[in-house]
PDB file of C-alpha atoms in Angstrom:
ATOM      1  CA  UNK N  78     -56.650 -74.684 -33.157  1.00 62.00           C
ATOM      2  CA  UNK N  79     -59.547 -72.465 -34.109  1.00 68.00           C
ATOM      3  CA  UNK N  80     -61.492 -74.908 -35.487  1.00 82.00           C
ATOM      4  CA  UNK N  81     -60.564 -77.494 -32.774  1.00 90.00           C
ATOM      5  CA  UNK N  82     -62.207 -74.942 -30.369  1.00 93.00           C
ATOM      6  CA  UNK N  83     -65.342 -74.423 -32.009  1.00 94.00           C
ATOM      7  CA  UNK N  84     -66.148 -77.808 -32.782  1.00 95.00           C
ATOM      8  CA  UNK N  85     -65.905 -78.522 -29.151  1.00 96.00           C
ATOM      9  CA  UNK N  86     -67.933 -74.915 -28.158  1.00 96.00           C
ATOM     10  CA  UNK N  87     -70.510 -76.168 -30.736  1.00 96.00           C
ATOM     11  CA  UNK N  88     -70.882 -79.714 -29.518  1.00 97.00           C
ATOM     12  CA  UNK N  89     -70.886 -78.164 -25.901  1.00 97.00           C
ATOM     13  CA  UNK N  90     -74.168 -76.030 -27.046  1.00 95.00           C
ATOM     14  CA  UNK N  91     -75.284 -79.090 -28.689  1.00 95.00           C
ATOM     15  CA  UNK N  92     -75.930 -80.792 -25.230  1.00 96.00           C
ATOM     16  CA  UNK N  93     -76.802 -77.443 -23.881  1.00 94.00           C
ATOM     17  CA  UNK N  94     -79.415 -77.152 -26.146  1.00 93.00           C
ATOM     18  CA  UNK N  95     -80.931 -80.761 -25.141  1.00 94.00           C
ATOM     19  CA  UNK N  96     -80.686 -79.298 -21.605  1.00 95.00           C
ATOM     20  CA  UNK N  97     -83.187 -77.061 -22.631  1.00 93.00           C
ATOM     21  CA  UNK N  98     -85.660 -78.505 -24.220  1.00 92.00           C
ATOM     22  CA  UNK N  99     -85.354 -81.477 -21.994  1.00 95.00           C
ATOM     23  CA  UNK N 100     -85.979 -79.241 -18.795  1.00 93.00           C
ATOM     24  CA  UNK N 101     -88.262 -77.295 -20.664  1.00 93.00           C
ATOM     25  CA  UNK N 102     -90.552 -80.159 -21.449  1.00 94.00           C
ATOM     26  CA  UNK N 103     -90.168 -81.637 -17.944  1.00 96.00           C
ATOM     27  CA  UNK N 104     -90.867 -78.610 -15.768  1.00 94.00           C
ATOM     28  CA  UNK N 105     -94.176 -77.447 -17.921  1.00 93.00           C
ATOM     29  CA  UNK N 106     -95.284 -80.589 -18.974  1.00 94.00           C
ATOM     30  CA  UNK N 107     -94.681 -83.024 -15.678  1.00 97.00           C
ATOM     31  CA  UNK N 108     -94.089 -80.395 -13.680  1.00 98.00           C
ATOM     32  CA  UNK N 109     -96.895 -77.780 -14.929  1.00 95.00           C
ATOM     33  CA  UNK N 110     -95.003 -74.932 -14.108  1.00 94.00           C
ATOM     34  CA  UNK N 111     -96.038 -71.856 -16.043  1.00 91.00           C
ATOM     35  CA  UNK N 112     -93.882 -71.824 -19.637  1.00 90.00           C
ATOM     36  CA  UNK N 113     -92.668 -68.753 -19.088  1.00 90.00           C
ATOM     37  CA  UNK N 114     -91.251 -69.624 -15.702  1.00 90.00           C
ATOM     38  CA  UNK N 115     -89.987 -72.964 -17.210  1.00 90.00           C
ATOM     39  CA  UNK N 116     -87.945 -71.141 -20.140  1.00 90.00           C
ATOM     40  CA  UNK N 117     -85.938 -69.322 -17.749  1.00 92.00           C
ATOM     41  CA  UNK N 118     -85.353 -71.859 -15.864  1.00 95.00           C
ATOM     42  CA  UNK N 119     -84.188 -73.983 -18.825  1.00 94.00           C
ATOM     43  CA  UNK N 120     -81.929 -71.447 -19.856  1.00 93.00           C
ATOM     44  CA  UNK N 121     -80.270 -71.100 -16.559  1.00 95.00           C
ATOM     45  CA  UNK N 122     -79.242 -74.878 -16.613  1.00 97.00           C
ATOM     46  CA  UNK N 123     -78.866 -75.062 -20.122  1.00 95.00           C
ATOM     47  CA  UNK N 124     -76.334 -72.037 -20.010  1.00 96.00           C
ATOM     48  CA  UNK N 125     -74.489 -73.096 -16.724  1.00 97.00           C
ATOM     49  CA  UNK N 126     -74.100 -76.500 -18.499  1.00 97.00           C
ATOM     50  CA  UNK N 127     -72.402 -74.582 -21.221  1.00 97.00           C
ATOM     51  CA  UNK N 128     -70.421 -72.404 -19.016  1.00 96.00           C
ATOM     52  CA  UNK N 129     -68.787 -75.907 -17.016  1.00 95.00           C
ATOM     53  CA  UNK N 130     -68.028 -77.515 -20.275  1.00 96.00           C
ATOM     54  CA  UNK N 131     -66.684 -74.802 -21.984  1.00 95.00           C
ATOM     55  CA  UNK N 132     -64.540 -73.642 -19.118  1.00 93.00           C
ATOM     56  CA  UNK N 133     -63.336 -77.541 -18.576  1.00 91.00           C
ATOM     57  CA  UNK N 134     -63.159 -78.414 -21.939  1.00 93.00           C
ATOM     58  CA  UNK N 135     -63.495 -76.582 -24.275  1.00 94.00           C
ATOM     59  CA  UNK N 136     -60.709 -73.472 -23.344  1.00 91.00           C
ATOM     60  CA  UNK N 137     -59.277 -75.618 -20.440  1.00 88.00           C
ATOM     61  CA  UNK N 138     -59.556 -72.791 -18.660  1.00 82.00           C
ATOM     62  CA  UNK N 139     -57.954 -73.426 -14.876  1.00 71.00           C
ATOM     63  CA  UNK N 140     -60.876 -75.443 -12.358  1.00 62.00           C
ATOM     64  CA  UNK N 141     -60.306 -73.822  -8.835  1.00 66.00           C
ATOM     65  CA  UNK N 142     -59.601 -69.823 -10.477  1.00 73.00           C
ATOM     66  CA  UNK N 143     -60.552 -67.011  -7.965  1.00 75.00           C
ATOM     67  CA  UNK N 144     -62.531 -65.521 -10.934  1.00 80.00           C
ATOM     68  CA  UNK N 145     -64.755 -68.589 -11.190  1.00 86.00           C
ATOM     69  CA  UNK N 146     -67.879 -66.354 -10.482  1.00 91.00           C
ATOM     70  CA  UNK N 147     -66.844 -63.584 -12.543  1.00 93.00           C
ATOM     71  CA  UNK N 148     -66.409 -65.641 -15.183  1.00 93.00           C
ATOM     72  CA  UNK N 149     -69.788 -67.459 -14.519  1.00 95.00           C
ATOM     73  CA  UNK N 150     -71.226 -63.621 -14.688  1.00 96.00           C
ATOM     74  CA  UNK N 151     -69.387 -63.330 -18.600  1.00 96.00           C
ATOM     75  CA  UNK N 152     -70.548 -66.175 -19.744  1.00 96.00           C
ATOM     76  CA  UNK N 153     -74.205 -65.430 -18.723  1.00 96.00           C
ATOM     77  CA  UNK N 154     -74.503 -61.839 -19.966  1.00 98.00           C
ATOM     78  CA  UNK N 155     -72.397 -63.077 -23.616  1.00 97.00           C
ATOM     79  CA  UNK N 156     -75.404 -65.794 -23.512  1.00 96.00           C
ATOM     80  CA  UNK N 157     -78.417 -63.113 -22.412  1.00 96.00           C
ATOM     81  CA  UNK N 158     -76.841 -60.615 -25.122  1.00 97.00           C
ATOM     82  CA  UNK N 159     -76.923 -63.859 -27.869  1.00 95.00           C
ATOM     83  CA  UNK N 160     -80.716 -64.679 -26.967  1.00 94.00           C
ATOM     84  CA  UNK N 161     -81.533 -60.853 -27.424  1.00 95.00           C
ATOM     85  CA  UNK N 162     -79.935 -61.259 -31.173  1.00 94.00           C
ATOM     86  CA  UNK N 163     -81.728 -63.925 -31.575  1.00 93.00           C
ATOM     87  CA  UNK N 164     -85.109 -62.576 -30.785  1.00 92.00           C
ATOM     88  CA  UNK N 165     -84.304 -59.271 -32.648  1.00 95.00           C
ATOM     89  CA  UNK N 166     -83.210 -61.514 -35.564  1.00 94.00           C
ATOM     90  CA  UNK N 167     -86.151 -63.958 -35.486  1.00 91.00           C
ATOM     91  CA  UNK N 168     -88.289 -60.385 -35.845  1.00 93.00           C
ATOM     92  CA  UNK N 169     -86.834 -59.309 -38.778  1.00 95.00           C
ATOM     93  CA  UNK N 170     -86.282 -62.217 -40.557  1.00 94.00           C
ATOM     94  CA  UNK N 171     -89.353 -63.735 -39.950  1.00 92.00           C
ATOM     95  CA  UNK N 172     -92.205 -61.134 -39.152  1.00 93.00           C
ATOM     96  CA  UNK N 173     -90.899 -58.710 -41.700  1.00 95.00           C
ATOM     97  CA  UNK N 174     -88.940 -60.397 -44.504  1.00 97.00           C
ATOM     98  CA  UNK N 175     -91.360 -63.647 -43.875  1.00 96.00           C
ATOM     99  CA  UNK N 176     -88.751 -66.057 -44.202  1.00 92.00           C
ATOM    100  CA  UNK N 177     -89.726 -69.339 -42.875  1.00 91.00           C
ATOM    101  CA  UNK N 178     -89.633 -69.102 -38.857  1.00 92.00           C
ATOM    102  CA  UNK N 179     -87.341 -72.596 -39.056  1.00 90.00           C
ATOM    103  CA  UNK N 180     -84.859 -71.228 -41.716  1.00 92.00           C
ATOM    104  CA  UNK N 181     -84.113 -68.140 -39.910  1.00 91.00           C
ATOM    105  CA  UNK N 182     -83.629 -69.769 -36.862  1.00 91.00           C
ATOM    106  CA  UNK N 183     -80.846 -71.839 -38.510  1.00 89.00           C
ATOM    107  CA  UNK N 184     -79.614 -68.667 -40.228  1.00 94.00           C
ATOM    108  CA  UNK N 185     -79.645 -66.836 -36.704  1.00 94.00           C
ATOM    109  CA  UNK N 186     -78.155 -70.159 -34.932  1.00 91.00           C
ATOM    110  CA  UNK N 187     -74.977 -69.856 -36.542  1.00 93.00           C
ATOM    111  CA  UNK N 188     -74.360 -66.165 -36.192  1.00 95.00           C
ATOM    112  CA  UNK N 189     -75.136 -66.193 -32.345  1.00 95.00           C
ATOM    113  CA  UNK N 190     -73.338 -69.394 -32.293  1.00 94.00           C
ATOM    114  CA  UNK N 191     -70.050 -66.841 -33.493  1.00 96.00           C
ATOM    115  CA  UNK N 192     -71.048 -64.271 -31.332  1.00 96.00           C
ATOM    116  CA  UNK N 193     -70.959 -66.558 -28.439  1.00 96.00           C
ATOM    117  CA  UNK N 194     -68.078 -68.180 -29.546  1.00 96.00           C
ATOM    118  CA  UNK N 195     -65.910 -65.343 -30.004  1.00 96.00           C
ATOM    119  CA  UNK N 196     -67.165 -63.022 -27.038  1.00 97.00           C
ATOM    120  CA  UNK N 197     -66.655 -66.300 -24.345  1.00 96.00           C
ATOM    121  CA  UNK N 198     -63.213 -66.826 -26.057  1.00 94.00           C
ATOM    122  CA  UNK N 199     -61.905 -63.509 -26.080  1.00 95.00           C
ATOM    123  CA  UNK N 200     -63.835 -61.939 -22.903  1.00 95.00           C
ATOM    124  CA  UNK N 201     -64.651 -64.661 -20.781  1.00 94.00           C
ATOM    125  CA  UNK N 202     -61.755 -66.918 -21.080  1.00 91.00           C
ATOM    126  CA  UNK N 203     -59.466 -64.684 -22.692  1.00 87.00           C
ATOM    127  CA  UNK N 204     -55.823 -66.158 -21.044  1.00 71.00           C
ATOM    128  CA  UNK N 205     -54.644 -63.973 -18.470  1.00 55.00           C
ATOM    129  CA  UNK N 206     -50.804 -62.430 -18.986  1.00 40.00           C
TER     130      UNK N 206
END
């Protein structure tokens, strides 16, 4: 079951991540809003993308809850606290140990990819007795 669940969670930030960049790339690029405007705004969608899917899909977690919202709130503060990681990582890893900027963000990938995983599955969608 475990690694049914994070196959699916990992395909589901997959697409979220081609959210991203695709919204990224259309809203500075066609759009020319200001990059830093556009990455929030990518990572909005990209991360309510993920939050549908997962709930839907990925946990089958119930459509029409009362705690929809609340769990919309988990699921973006679990995805704020994995971006901080990953910029905190990216520092060490790559502006102090030098490692290869692409390397540790593959290395970093997968660890916030377990953070996410785990925090969403026991915090956000943890099943309610």
């Amino acid at each position: 079951m475990l690694k049914h669940t994070l196959f699916k969670y990992s395909m589901v930030g997959m697409s979220g991540t081609v959210i991203d960049l695709l919204f990224l790339y259309i809203l500075v690029d066609m759009l020319s809003i200001d990059v830093m405007y556009a990455v929030m705004i990518s990572f909005v969608l990209a991360v309510t993308n993920n939050f549908i899917f997962n709930k839907i899909w990925t946990f089958k977690d119930s459509v029409n809850d009362d705690l929809y919202h609340i769990k919309y709130l988990k699921f973006m503060i679990i995805s704020i606290i994995g971006l901080l990681f990953t910029t905190i990582l990216m520092f060490i890893l790559n502006k102090i140990f030098m490692l290869w900027y692409m390397l540790a963000k593959v290395i970093i990938s997968i660890v916030v990819l377990l953070w996410n995983y785990y925090a969403n599955k026991n915090w956000t969608f943890k099943a309610q007795i």
